[in-house]
Amino acid sequence: MDNPNAVTTSPSGSTPAEAKAFLEGHPEIEAFDIVLTDANGIGRGKIVRRHELMGIFENGRHLPISILGLDITGEDVHETGLVWDTGDGDLRAWPIPGTLVPLFGTNPPRGQVLMSMHHLDGQPMTSDPRLVLARQVELLAARGLHPAGAFELEFFLLSNERDADGKVQPARAVLDGRRSAKTEVYSVDHLHGMEPLFSDIYAAAKAQGIPAETVISEYAPGQYELTLNYRKDVMRAADDLVMLKRLVRAQARRHGVTACFMAKPIEAYAGSGMHFHVSLQDDAGRNVFTEGAGEKWSPKLLNALGGLIHTMAESMLVFAPHANSWRRFVSQSYAPVAPSWGVNNRSVALRVPAGDAKNRRIEHRPSGVDANPYLVAATVLAGIVKGLDEHLDPGPETTGNGYEQAAEKSSMPADWRAAIEAARGSDFLKSALGPDLHRTFVAIKQAEYLRVARTVSELDYHLYLHEV
């Protein structure tokens, strides 16, 4: 029997009118992906038939609480407290307004809607990553501040087949089958080989209302970057990234290649980041990071940088959540190796881009593309608030080569295990994520670390089988 206190009005703000209008406007769509994002940023859920959609918007949809306690492989992590401690009971997921969209190129035609998890009485389920970000946005709103932002998406397009040594390799151009093994950074002609795929990506993004903009050939063979337009609503900016990753993966698959969102898939080349651009607007819509007359920098901008620098070490598990994430942090690989800041400088962790003062923002660069954008944004906002509240000083600006100066600022965890321990003991991170998601996230990462640590790899045999 359902809970007698269960709500029938969506706590997410979704309404049946949205579903009704969508169904009327898209009579061709036969089914829908309903997608709940877990702690690892993975979409979990179901495919439902067309006639089920109205019921989901009217009453939500029961989903097991344990979905939010899964590791990267989809196995239960009992230490999260979300499996048998709760009897693996159902909670109720509700649609996120504005995320009901068609999926481009599906046959038969399908749609998609993102979901958020709530208790049966409508209260937020505090191990849901999106609701953790919503909490940080609400706390800022109470101060008269409203975060705006955008994410950048770096990724690899890889062949579905490995090379002769069993290594992944860049995909052949979908236009003519050519393969390049060169770092063709910013090559426009190189992009032409993937034109059919990127055309479909842009068409899919347009269908979903995602403001995908510039595409470039990045700093490794087979690596690309898509930028997203700045959003005044940072919640929507994070939704954009979640939805864009899903559609890039789907369109790549339809063109016979693999879209790879590992932080470091190829050892000899740079990894893939997920840079987060963020600013704060006041109630009147003014950017509080904009410097005033006679100021070199806004005091609020400096304090925000100070908060992010002071909290970066204990937050690195959010920004680099997997074993592979830590292979990205190599000097001169365009991934930051120290909690530093600078202006128009890509060798630092926190970059203040050059440009018009009214658009002043922070580019947060530590996160890999394998990180969860909801958790990244929540942690970054919490760090900014700490800096504002405590008037934290970011220290001197880094100029020139920040990698050469990194040893002087080496407070970052050395590896994944150290990051897990730093996160476990962090009062800041417990506050930023909330105690429930903090417990869930750290437990999942510890379980994944133990899985990796006990695995005997091919490298072990190569190094030690005949030597020790």
mmCIF file of N, CA, C and O in Angstrom, residues 401-453:
data_model
loop_
_atom_site.group_PDB
_atom_site.id
_atom_site.type_symbol
_atom_site.label_atom_id
_atom_site.label_comp_id
_atom_site.label_asym_id
_atom_site.label_seq_id
_atom_site.Cartn_x
_atom_site.Cartn_y
_atom_site.Cartn_z
ATOM 1 N N ASN A 401 54.215 30.479 -16.280
ATOM 2 C CA ASN A 401 54.000 29.035 -16.258
ATOM 3 C C ASN A 401 53.639 28.556 -14.862
ATOM 4 O O ASN A 401 54.500 28.415 -13.999
ATOM 5 N N GLY A 402 52.341 28.295 -14.649
ATOM 6 C CA GLY A 402 51.895 27.844 -13.339
ATOM 7 C C GLY A 402 52.393 26.468 -12.976
ATOM 8 O O GLY A 402 52.499 26.139 -11.784
ATOM 9 N N TYR A 403 52.745 25.649 -13.976
ATOM 10 C CA TYR A 403 53.261 24.311 -13.671
ATOM 11 C C TYR A 403 54.614 24.386 -12.980
ATOM 12 O O TYR A 403 54.914 23.591 -12.087
ATOM 13 N N GLU A 404 55.431 25.346 -13.374
ATOM 14 C CA GLU A 404 56.749 25.481 -12.759
ATOM 15 C C GLU A 404 56.654 25.926 -11.306
ATOM 16 O O GLU A 404 57.553 25.671 -10.513
ATOM 17 N N GLN A 405 55.555 26.602 -10.963
ATOM 18 C CA GLN A 405 55.377 27.102 -9.599
ATOM 19 C C GLN A 405 54.536 26.166 -8.743
ATOM 20 O O GLN A 405 54.270 26.457 -7.577
ATOM 21 N N ALA A 406 54.109 25.033 -9.308
ATOM 22 C CA ALA A 406 53.167 24.158 -8.618
ATOM 23 C C ALA A 406 53.729 23.582 -7.335
ATOM 24 O O ALA A 406 52.997 23.353 -6.366
ATOM 25 N N ALA A 407 55.029 23.323 -7.286
ATOM 26 C CA ALA A 407 55.622 22.706 -6.095
ATOM 27 C C ALA A 407 55.428 23.578 -4.857
ATOM 28 O O ALA A 407 55.335 23.074 -3.736
ATOM 29 N N GLU A 408 55.344 24.894 -5.048
ATOM 30 C CA GLU A 408 55.153 25.801 -3.927
ATOM 31 C C GLU A 408 53.713 25.762 -3.397
ATOM 32 O O GLU A 408 53.431 26.265 -2.323
ATOM 33 N N LYS A 409 52.792 25.182 -4.161
ATOM 34 C CA LYS A 409 51.380 25.180 -3.793
ATOM 35 C C LYS A 409 50.858 23.742 -3.741
ATOM 36 O O LYS A 409 49.718 23.472 -4.080
ATOM 37 N N SER A 410 51.691 22.810 -3.332
ATOM 38 C CA SER A 410 51.387 21.381 -3.490
ATOM 39 C C SER A 410 50.559 20.820 -2.337
ATOM 40 O O SER A 410 50.955 19.868 -1.700
ATOM 41 N N SER A 411 49.416 21.433 -2.080
ATOM 42 C CA SER A 411 48.532 20.914 -1.027
ATOM 43 C C SER A 411 47.499 19.944 -1.576
ATOM 44 O O SER A 411 46.671 19.436 -0.824
ATOM 45 N N MET A 412 47.541 19.694 -2.879
ATOM 46 C CA MET A 412 46.553 18.806 -3.487
ATOM 47 C C MET A 412 46.830 17.366 -3.079
ATOM 48 O O MET A 412 47.987 16.979 -2.873
ATOM 49 N N PRO A 413 45.778 16.514 -2.985
ATOM 50 C CA PRO A 413 46.011 15.085 -2.739
ATOM 51 C C PRO A 413 46.883 14.498 -3.835
ATOM 52 O O PRO A 413 46.793 14.891 -4.997
ATOM 53 N N ALA A 414 47.717 13.538 -3.450
ATOM 54 C CA ALA A 414 48.655 12.962 -4.409
ATOM 55 C C ALA A 414 47.993 11.955 -5.334
ATOM 56 O O ALA A 414 48.468 11.741 -6.450
ATOM 57 N N ASP A 415 46.917 11.339 -4.868
ATOM 58 C CA ASP A 415 46.301 10.282 -5.666
ATOM 59 C C ASP A 415 44.856 10.091 -5.215
ATOM 60 O O ASP A 415 44.356 10.790 -4.330
ATOM 61 N N TRP A 416 44.199 9.112 -5.838
ATOM 62 C CA TRP A 416 42.771 8.850 -5.585
ATOM 63 C C TRP A 416 42.530 8.480 -4.131
ATOM 64 O O TRP A 416 41.584 8.975 -3.508
ATOM 65 N N ARG A 417 43.356 7.617 -3.586
ATOM 66 C CA ARG A 417 43.166 7.192 -2.205
ATOM 67 C C ARG A 417 43.260 8.384 -1.251
ATOM 68 O O ARG A 417 42.439 8.524 -0.345
ATOM 69 N N ALA A 418 44.253 9.248 -1.476
ATOM 70 C CA ALA A 418 44.399 10.429 -0.618
ATOM 71 C C ALA A 418 43.196 11.355 -0.765
ATOM 72 O O ALA A 418 42.757 11.986 0.213
ATOM 73 N N ALA A 419 42.647 11.440 -1.979
ATOM 74 C CA ALA A 419 41.468 12.279 -2.190
ATOM 75 C C ALA A 419 40.258 11.727 -1.454
ATOM 76 O O ALA A 419 39.450 12.489 -0.898
ATOM 77 N N ILE A 420 40.114 10.410 -1.426
ATOM 78 C CA ILE A 420 39.002 9.791 -0.691
ATOM 79 C C ILE A 420 39.124 10.101 0.793
ATOM 80 O O ILE A 420 38.138 10.467 1.452
ATOM 81 N N GLU A 421 40.325 9.970 1.340
ATOM 82 C CA GLU A 421 40.523 10.243 2.768
ATOM 83 C C GLU A 421 40.299 11.720 3.084
ATOM 84 O O GLU A 421 39.721 12.067 4.119
ATOM 85 N N ALA A 422 40.765 12.606 2.189
ATOM 86 C CA ALA A 422 40.543 14.044 2.403
ATOM 87 C C ALA A 422 39.056 14.364 2.391
ATOM 88 O O ALA A 422 38.565 15.147 3.210
ATOM 89 N N ALA A 423 38.315 13.751 1.452
ATOM 90 C CA ALA A 423 36.875 13.991 1.376
ATOM 91 C C ALA A 423 36.157 13.434 2.593
ATOM 92 O O ALA A 423 35.234 14.060 3.136
ATOM 93 N N ARG A 424 36.574 12.254 3.037
ATOM 94 C CA ARG A 424 35.916 11.622 4.186
ATOM 95 C C ARG A 424 36.001 12.505 5.436
ATOM 96 O O ARG A 424 35.040 12.614 6.198
ATOM 97 N N GLY A 425 37.138 13.147 5.627
ATOM 98 C CA GLY A 425 37.322 13.948 6.829
ATOM 99 C C GLY A 425 36.964 15.410 6.687
ATOM 100 O O GLY A 425 37.204 16.199 7.608
ATOM 101 N N SER A 426 36.380 15.804 5.570
ATOM 102 C CA SER A 426 36.144 17.218 5.287
ATOM 103 C C SER A 426 34.790 17.690 5.807
ATOM 104 O O SER A 426 33.735 17.280 5.303
ATOM 105 N N ASP A 427 34.821 18.576 6.773
ATOM 106 C CA ASP A 427 33.578 19.197 7.238
ATOM 107 C C ASP A 427 32.991 20.094 6.152
ATOM 108 O O ASP A 427 31.763 20.208 6.016
ATOM 109 N N PHE A 428 33.877 20.730 5.384
ATOM 110 C CA PHE A 428 33.390 21.575 4.295
ATOM 111 C C PHE A 428 32.596 20.753 3.298
ATOM 112 O O PHE A 428 31.490 21.138 2.895
ATOM 113 N N LEU A 429 33.148 19.619 2.848
ATOM 114 C CA LEU A 429 32.468 18.828 1.832
ATOM 115 C C LEU A 429 31.183 18.221 2.383
ATOM 116 O O LEU A 429 30.189 18.102 1.663
ATOM 117 N N LYS A 430 31.196 17.885 3.665
ATOM 118 C CA LYS A 430 29.976 17.361 4.276
ATOM 119 C C LYS A 430 28.878 18.430 4.252
ATOM 120 O O LYS A 430 27.698 18.129 4.024
ATOM 121 N N SER A 431 29.264 19.677 4.465
ATOM 122 C CA SER A 431 28.292 20.766 4.401
ATOM 123 C C SER A 431 27.874 21.056 2.963
ATOM 124 O O SER A 431 26.694 21.292 2.681
ATOM 125 N N ALA A 432 28.828 21.018 2.025
ATOM 126 C CA ALA A 432 28.533 21.344 0.631
ATOM 127 C C ALA A 432 27.582 20.334 0.007
ATOM 128 O O ALA A 432 26.646 20.707 -0.713
ATOM 129 N N LEU A 433 27.807 19.049 0.287
ATOM 130 C CA LEU A 433 26.992 17.996 -0.304
ATOM 131 C C LEU A 433 25.821 17.598 0.576
ATOM 132 O O LEU A 433 24.891 16.929 0.099
ATOM 133 N N GLY A 434 25.851 17.993 1.829
ATOM 134 C CA GLY A 434 24.887 17.506 2.800
ATOM 135 C C GLY A 434 25.379 16.176 3.355
ATOM 136 O O GLY A 434 26.052 15.403 2.657
ATOM 137 N N PRO A 435 25.082 15.875 4.613
ATOM 138 C CA PRO A 435 25.628 14.659 5.230
ATOM 139 C C PRO A 435 25.217 13.368 4.531
ATOM 140 O O PRO A 435 25.998 12.407 4.496
ATOM 141 N N ASP A 436 24.019 13.326 3.957
ATOM 142 C CA ASP A 436 23.563 12.087 3.318
ATOM 143 C C ASP A 436 24.339 11.799 2.032
ATOM 144 O O ASP A 436 24.834 10.684 1.833
ATOM 145 N N LEU A 437 24.429 12.778 1.143
ATOM 146 C CA LEU A 437 25.155 12.539 -0.090
ATOM 147 C C LEU A 437 26.652 12.412 0.173
ATOM 148 O O LEU A 437 27.349 11.641 -0.505
ATOM 149 N N HIS A 438 27.172 13.129 1.155
ATOM 150 C CA HIS A 438 28.579 12.972 1.522
ATOM 151 C C HIS A 438 28.862 11.527 1.909
ATOM 152 O O HIS A 438 29.828 10.911 1.433
ATOM 153 N N ARG A 439 28.014 10.958 2.749
ATOM 154 C CA ARG A 439 28.186 9.555 3.152
ATOM 155 C C ARG A 439 28.060 8.627 1.942
ATOM 156 O O ARG A 439 28.878 7.725 1.745
ATOM 157 N N THR A 440 27.037 8.864 1.134
ATOM 158 C CA THR A 440 26.812 8.036 -0.050
ATOM 159 C C THR A 440 27.998 8.090 -0.998
ATOM 160 O O THR A 440 28.513 7.053 -1.445
ATOM 161 N N PHE A 441 28.443 9.290 -1.312
ATOM 162 C CA PHE A 441 29.499 9.476 -2.308
ATOM 163 C C PHE A 441 30.815 8.865 -1.844
ATOM 164 O O PHE A 441 31.481 8.144 -2.598
ATOM 165 N N VAL A 442 31.201 9.143 -0.607
ATOM 166 C CA VAL A 442 32.467 8.606 -0.095
ATOM 167 C C VAL A 442 32.411 7.083 -0.021
ATOM 168 O O VAL A 442 33.387 6.399 -0.360
ATOM 169 N N ALA A 443 31.276 6.532 0.385
ATOM 170 C CA ALA A 443 31.148 5.065 0.454
ATOM 171 C C ALA A 443 31.278 4.443 -0.933
ATOM 172 O O ALA A 443 31.934 3.400 -1.106
ATOM 173 N N ILE A 444 30.676 5.055 -1.937
ATOM 174 C CA ILE A 444 30.774 4.542 -3.304
ATOM 175 C C ILE A 444 32.217 4.600 -3.789
ATOM 176 O O ILE A 444 32.748 3.642 -4.374
ATOM 177 N N LYS A 445 32.882 5.718 -3.540
ATOM 178 C CA LYS A 445 34.265 5.852 -3.994
ATOM 179 C C LYS A 445 35.191 4.879 -3.273
ATOM 180 O O LYS A 445 36.107 4.321 -3.880
ATOM 181 N N GLN A 446 34.956 4.646 -1.981
ATOM 182 C CA GLN A 446 35.773 3.681 -1.249
ATOM 183 C C GLN A 446 35.577 2.274 -1.806
ATOM 184 O O GLN A 446 36.537 1.518 -1.979
ATOM 185 N N ALA A 447 34.341 1.912 -2.124
ATOM 186 C CA ALA A 447 34.067 0.593 -2.695
ATOM 187 C C ALA A 447 34.739 0.440 -4.056
ATOM 188 O O ALA A 447 35.302 -0.618 -4.376
ATOM 189 N N GLU A 448 34.705 1.494 -4.856
ATOM 190 C CA GLU A 448 35.347 1.430 -6.172
ATOM 191 C C GLU A 448 36.862 1.359 -6.040
ATOM 192 O O GLU A 448 37.537 0.641 -6.798
ATOM 193 N N TYR A 449 37.411 2.109 -5.071
ATOM 194 C CA TYR A 449 38.856 2.058 -4.849
ATOM 195 C C TYR A 449 39.304 0.640 -4.483
ATOM 196 O O TYR A 449 40.302 0.135 -5.016
ATOM 197 N N LEU A 450 38.564 -0.015 -3.602
ATOM 198 C CA LEU A 450 38.929 -1.377 -3.201
ATOM 199 C C LEU A 450 38.832 -2.333 -4.383
ATOM 200 O O LEU A 450 39.651 -3.254 -4.513
ATOM 201 N N ARG A 451 37.865 -2.148 -5.242
ATOM 202 C CA ARG A 451 37.746 -2.987 -6.434
ATOM 203 C C ARG A 451 38.995 -2.841 -7.315
ATOM 204 O O ARG A 451 39.564 -3.823 -7.798
ATOM 205 N N VAL A 452 39.424 -1.595 -7.521
ATOM 206 C CA VAL A 452 40.603 -1.355 -8.356
ATOM 207 C C VAL A 452 41.862 -1.874 -7.666
ATOM 208 O O VAL A 452 42.717 -2.509 -8.297
ATOM 209 N N ALA A 453 41.970 -1.628 -6.365
ATOM 210 C CA ALA A 453 43.188 -1.974 -5.641
ATOM 211 C C ALA A 453 43.451 -3.481 -5.619
ATOM 212 O O ALA A 453 44.602 -3.920 -5.615
#
